[in-house]
Tab-separated table of C-alpha atoms in Angstrom:
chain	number	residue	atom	x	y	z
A	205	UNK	CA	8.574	-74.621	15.027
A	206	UNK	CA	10.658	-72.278	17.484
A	207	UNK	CA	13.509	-72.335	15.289
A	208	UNK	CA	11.335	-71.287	11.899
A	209	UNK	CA	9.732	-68.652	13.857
A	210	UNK	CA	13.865	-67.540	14.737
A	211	UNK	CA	13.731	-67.454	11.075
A	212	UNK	CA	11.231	-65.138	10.582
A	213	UNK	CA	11.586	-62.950	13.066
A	214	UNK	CA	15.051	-62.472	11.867
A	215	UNK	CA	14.394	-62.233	8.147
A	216	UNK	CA	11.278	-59.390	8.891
A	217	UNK	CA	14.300	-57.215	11.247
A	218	UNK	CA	16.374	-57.512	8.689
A	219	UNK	CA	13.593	-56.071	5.787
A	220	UNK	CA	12.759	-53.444	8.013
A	221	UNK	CA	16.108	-52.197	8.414
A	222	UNK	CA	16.615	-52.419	4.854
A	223	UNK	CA	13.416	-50.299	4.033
A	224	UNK	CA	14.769	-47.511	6.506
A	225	UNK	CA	17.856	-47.283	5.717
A	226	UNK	CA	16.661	-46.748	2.195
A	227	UNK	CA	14.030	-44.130	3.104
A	228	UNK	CA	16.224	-42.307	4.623
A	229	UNK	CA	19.285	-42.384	2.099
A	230	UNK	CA	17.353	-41.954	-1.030
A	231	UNK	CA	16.302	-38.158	-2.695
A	232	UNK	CA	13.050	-37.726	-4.388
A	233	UNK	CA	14.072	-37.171	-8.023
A	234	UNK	CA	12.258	-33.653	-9.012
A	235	UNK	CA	10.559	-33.441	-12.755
A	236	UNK	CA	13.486	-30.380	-13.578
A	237	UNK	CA	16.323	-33.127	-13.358
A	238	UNK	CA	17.672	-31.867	-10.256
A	239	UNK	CA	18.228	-34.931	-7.696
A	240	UNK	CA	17.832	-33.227	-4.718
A	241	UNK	CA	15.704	-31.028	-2.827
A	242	UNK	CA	16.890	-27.754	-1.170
A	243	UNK	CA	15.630	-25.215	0.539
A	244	UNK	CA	16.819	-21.873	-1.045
A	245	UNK	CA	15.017	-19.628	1.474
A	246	UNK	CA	16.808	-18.223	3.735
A	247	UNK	CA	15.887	-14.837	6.352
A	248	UNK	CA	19.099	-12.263	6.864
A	249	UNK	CA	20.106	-9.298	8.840
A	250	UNK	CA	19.496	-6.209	6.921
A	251	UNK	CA	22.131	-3.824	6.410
A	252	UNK	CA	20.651	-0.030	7.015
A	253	UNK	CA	22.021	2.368	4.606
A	254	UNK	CA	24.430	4.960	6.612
A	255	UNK	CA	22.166	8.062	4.810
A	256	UNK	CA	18.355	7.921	4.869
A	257	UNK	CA	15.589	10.960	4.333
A	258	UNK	CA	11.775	12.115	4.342
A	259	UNK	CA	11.490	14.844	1.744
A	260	UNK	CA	15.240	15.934	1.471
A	261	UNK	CA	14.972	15.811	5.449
A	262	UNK	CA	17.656	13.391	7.293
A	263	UNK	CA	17.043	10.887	9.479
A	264	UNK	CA	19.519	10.677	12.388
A	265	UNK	CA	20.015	7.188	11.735
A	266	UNK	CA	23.533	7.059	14.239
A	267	UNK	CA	20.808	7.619	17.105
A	268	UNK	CA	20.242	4.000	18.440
A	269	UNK	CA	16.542	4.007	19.315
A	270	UNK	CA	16.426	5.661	15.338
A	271	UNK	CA	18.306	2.959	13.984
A	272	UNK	CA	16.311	0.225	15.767
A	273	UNK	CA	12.736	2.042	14.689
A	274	UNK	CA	14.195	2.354	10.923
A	275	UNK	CA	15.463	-1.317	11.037
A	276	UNK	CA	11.818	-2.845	12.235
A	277	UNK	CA	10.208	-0.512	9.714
A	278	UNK	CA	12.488	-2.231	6.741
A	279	UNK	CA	12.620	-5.614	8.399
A	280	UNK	CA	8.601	-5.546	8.470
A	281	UNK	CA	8.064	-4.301	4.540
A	282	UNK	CA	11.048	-6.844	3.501
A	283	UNK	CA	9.611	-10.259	5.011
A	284	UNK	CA	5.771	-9.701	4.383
A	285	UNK	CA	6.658	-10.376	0.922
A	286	UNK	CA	3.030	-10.476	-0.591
A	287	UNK	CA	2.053	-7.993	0.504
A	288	UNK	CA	5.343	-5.717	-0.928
A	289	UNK	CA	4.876	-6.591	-4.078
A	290	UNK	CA	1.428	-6.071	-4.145
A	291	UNK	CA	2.450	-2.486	-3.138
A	292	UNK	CA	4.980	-2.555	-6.448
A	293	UNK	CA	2.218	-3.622	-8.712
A	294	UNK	CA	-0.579	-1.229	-7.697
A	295	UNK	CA	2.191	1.853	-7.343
A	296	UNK	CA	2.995	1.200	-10.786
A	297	UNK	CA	-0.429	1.930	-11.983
A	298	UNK	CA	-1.453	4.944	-9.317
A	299	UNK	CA	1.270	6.587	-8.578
A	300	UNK	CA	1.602	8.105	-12.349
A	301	UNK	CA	-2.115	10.074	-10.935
A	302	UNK	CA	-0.722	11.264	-7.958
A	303	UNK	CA	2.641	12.421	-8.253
A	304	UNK	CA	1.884	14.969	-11.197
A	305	UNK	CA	-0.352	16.627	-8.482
A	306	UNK	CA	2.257	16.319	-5.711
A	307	UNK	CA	3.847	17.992	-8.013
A	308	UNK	CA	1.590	20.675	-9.159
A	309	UNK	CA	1.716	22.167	-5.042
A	310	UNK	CA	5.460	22.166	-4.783
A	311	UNK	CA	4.657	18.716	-2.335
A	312	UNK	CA	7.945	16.541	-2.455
A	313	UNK	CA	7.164	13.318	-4.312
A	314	UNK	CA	8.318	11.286	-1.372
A	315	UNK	CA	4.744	11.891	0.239
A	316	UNK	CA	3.269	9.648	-2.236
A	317	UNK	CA	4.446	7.021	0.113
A	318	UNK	CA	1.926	8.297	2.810
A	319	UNK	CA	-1.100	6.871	0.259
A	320	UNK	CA	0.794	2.878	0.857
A	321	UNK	CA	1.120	3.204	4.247
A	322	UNK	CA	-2.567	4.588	4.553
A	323	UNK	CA	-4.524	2.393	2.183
A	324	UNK	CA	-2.222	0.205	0.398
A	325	UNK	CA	-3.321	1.905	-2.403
A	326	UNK	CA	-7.230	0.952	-2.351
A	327	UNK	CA	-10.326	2.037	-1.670
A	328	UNK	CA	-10.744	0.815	2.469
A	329	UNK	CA	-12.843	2.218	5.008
A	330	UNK	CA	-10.787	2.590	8.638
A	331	UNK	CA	-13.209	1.252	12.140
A	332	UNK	CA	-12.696	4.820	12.426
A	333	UNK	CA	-14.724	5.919	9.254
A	334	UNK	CA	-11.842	7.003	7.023
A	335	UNK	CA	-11.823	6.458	3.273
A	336	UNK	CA	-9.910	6.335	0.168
A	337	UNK	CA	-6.693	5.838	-0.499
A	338	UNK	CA	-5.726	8.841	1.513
A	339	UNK	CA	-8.013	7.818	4.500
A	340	UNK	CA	-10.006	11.433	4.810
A	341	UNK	CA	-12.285	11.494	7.326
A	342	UNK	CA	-15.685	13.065	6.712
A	343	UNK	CA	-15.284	15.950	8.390
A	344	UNK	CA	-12.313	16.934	6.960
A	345	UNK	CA	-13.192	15.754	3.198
A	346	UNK	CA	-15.740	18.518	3.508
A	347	UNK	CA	-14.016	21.348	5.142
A	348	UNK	CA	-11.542	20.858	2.209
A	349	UNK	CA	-14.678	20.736	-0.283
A	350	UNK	CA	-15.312	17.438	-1.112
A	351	UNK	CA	-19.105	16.393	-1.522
A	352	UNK	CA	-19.730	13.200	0.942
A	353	UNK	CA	-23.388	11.500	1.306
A	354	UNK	CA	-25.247	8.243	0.955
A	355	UNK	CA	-25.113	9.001	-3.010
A	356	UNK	CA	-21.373	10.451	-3.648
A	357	UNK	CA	-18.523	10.339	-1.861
A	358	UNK	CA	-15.837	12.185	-3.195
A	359	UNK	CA	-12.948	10.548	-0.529
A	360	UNK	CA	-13.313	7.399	-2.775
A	361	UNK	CA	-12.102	10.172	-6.176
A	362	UNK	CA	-8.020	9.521	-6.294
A	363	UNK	CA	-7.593	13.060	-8.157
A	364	UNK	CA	-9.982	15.160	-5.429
A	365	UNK	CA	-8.755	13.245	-2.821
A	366	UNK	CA	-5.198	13.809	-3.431
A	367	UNK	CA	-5.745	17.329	-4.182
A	368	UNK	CA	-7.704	17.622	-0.496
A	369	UNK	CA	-4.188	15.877	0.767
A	370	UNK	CA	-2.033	18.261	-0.353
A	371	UNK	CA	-3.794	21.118	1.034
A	372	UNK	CA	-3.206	19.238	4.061
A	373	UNK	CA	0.298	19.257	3.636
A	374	UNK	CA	0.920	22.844	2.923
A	375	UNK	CA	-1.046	23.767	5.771
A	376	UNK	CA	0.623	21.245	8.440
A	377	UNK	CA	4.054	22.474	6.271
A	378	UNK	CA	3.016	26.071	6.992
A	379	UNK	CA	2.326	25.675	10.899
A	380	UNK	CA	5.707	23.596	11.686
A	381	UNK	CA	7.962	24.616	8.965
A	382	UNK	CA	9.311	20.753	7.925
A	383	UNK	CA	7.775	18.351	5.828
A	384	UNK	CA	8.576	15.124	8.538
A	385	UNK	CA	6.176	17.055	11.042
A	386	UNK	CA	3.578	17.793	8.226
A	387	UNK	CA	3.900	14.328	7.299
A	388	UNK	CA	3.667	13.343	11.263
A	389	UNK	CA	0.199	15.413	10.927
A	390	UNK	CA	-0.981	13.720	8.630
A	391	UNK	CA	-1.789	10.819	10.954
A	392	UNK	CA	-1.981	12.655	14.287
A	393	UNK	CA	-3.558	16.073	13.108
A	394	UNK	CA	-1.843	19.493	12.931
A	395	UNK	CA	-3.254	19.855	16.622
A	396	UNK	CA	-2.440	16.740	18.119
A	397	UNK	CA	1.568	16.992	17.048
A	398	UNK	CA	1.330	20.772	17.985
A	399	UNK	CA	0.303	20.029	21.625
A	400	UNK	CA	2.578	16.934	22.144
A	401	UNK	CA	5.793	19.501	20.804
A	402	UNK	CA	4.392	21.893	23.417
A	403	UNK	CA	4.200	19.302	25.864
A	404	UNK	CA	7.394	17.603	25.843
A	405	UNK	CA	9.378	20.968	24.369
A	406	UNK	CA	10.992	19.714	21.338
A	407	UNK	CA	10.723	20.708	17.971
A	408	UNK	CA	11.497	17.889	15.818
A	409	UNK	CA	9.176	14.645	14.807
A	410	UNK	CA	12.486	12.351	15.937
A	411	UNK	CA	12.508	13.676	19.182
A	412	UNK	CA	8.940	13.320	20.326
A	413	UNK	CA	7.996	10.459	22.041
A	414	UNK	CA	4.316	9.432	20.186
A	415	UNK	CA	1.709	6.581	19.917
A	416	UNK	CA	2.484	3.736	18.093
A	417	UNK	CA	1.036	4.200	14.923
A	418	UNK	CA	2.476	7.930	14.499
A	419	UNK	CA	5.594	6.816	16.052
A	420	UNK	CA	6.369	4.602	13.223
A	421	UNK	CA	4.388	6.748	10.553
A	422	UNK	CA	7.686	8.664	8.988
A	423	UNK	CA	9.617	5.281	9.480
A	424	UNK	CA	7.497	3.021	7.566
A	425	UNK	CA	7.483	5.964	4.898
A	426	UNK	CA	11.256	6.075	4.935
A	427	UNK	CA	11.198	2.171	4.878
A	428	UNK	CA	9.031	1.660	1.630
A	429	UNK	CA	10.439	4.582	0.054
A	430	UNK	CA	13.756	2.664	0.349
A	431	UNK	CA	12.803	-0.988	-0.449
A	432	UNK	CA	10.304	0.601	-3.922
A	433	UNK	CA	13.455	2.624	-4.896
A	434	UNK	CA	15.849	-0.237	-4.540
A	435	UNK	CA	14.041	-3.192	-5.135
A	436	UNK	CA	16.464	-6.406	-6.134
A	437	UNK	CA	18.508	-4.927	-3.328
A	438	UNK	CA	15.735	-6.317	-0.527
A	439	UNK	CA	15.157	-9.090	-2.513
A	440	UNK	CA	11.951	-8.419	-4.929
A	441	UNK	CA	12.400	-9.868	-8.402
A	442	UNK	CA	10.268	-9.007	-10.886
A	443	UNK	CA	9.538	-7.450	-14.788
A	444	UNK	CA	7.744	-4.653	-15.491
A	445	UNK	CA	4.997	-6.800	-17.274
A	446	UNK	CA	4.163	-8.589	-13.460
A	447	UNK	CA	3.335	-4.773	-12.562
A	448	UNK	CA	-0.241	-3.446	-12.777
A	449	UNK	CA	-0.380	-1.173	-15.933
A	450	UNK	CA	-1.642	2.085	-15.850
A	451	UNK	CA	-5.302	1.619	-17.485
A	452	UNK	CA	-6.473	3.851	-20.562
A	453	UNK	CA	-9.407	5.821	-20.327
A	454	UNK	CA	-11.025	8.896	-21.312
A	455	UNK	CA	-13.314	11.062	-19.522
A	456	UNK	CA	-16.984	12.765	-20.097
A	457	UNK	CA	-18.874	15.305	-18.713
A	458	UNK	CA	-22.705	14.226	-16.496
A	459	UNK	CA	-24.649	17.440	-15.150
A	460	UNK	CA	-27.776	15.486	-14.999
A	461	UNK	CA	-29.440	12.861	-12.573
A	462	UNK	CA	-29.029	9.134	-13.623
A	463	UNK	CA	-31.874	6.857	-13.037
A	464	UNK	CA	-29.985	3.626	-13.713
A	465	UNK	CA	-26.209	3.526	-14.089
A	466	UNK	CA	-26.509	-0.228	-15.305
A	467	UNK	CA	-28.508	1.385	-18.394
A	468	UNK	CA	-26.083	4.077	-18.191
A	469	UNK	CA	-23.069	1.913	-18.457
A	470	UNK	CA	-24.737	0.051	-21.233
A	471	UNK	CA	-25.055	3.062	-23.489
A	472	UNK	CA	-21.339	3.668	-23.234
A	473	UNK	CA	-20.273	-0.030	-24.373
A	474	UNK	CA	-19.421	-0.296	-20.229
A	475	UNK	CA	-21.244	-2.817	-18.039
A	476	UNK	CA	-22.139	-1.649	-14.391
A	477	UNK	CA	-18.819	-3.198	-13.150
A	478	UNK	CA	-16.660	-1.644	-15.109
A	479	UNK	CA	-18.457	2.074	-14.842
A	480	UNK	CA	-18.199	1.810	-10.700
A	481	UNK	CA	-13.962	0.117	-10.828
A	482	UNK	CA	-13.568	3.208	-12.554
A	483	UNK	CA	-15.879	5.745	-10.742
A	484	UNK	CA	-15.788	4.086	-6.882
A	485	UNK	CA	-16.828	7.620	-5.496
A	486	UNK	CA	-20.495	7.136	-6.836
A	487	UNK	CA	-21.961	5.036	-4.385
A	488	UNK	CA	-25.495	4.148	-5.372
A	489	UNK	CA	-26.611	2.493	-8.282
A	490	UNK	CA	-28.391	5.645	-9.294
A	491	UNK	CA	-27.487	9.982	-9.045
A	492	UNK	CA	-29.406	12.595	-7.843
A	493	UNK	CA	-27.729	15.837	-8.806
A	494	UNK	CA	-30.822	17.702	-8.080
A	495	UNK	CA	-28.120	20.684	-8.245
A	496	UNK	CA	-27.516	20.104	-11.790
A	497	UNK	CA	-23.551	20.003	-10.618
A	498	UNK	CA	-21.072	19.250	-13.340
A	499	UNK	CA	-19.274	16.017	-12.621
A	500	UNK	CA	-16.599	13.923	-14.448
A	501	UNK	CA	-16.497	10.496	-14.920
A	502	UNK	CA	-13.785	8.144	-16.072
A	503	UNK	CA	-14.331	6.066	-18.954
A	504	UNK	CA	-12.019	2.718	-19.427
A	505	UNK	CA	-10.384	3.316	-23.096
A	506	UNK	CA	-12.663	1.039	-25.936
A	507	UNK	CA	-12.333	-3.139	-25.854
A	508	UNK	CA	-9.949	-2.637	-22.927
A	509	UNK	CA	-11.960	-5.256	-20.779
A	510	UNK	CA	-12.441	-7.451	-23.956
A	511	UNK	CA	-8.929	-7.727	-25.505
């Protein structure tokens, strides 16, 4: 009896050392043919280009504490992968609307870039009330003209909005006579970067010493600027048929109230959905325009939500 159990014991060792050394020889055989499995990701140093600018204006990217803001700024927008090439699809469809009017005020094209680094491109609301994909805060949306209440909110309009952000820019441009500064403004207000230059008696954005969200502001501008412009380079492979398209439409003129915009919507071929993606700055599901004020509203192009 001792001896058979020997005999067991020995012959269930031996079948366990078989199985292991099995497991742990043998590859899992993958369904593309390939007999092994490898891990092809892999997370690298990035090497910062020698000549970087904001609007024409140079970064002094041989000053170390420069170089080491630039290099978290590109090392940041590189590795948070989903959310960069979100930032390549939706610039493909938006920034065709904006630059034209960057454009139309003489506004280098670079500041385009401020609208990803403020919203990502989309319609949020900040804890600190600003909207749109320019972030415009209420008081501001109005000095610059905008209508803003319960039942229309302009901020939410990409053309009006844009249009209120460049007047921005040529008035922060004006007061400090550079376009990093203006840009600078932008997040700090034309005050706020005034009295911090008095304060620490410098005149340039790379020599103040700021917050940390307008401390990085221009960097993270420089840093997607870089990475959209030179894409494969930082490791974002796509075609242009992954990228959001730039969406037909028309527009037509409403200087009445609306009692229903789901009827509304219907009587255009539209259903509610598809009349508010288009039109985000009416909020309600109804308009007052006890003024009789002319508005325009964009109108996706026929069967382009059915094809």
């Amino acid at each position: 009896m001792y001896y058979l159990k020997n005999i067991f014991f020995t012959i269930g060792t031996l079948s366990l050392i078989g199985f292991l050394v099995l497991a742990f020889t043998s590859q899992p055989v993958l369904e593309d043919g390939h007999d092994t499995l490898e891990n092809d990701y892999n997370v690298y140093a990035l090497e910062i280009p020698e000549a970087l600018d904001f609007s024409g204006e140079a970064l002094p990217i041989h000053t170390p504490d420069i170089r080491e803001r630039i290099d978290r700024e590109l090392l940041v927008n590189t590795y948070w992968q989903s959310n960069g090439l979100l930032l390549f699809k939706r610039s493909h469809r938006y920034f065709p609307v904006i630059e034209p009017i960057l454009k139309s005020y003489g506004i280098p094209d670079d500041f385009k870039y401020l609208a990803l680094i403020e919203s990502g491109l989309q319609n949020v609301t900040s804890p600190a009330g600003a909207k749109g994909f320019w972030q415009i805060m209420e008081p501001t949306g109005k000095e610059y003209g905008l209508e803003i209440n319960d039942n229309v909110d302009e901020r939410y309009h990409l053309e009006l909005s844009t249009h209120v952000a460049c007047n921005y820019f040529l008035k922060a441009k004006e007061k400090f006579g550079n376009w990093t500064l203006a840009a600078a403004a932008y997040n700090a207000g034309i005050r706020g970067i005034a009295n911090q230059l008095e304060k620490q008696q410098v005149s340039g954005y790379y020599d103040l010493l700021l917050g940390e969200e307008t401390g990085r502001y221009v960097f993270r501008a420089v840093a997607l600027k870089e990475i959209i412009e030179h894409p494969k380079k930082y490791g974002y492979n796509f075609s242009e048929s992954d990228l959001y398209a730039p969406i037909p439409t028309s527009t037509i003129q409403l200087d009445t109230a609306v009692t229903n915009f789901v009827q509304f919507a219907n009587k255009l071929g539209l259903n509610y959905k598809q009349l508010k993606l288009h039109n985000p700055w009416l909020r309600e599901g109804f308009l007052n325009n006890k003024s009789r004020k002319v508005y325009t509203l964009e109108i996706p192009e026929k069967g382009y939500y059915t094809n």
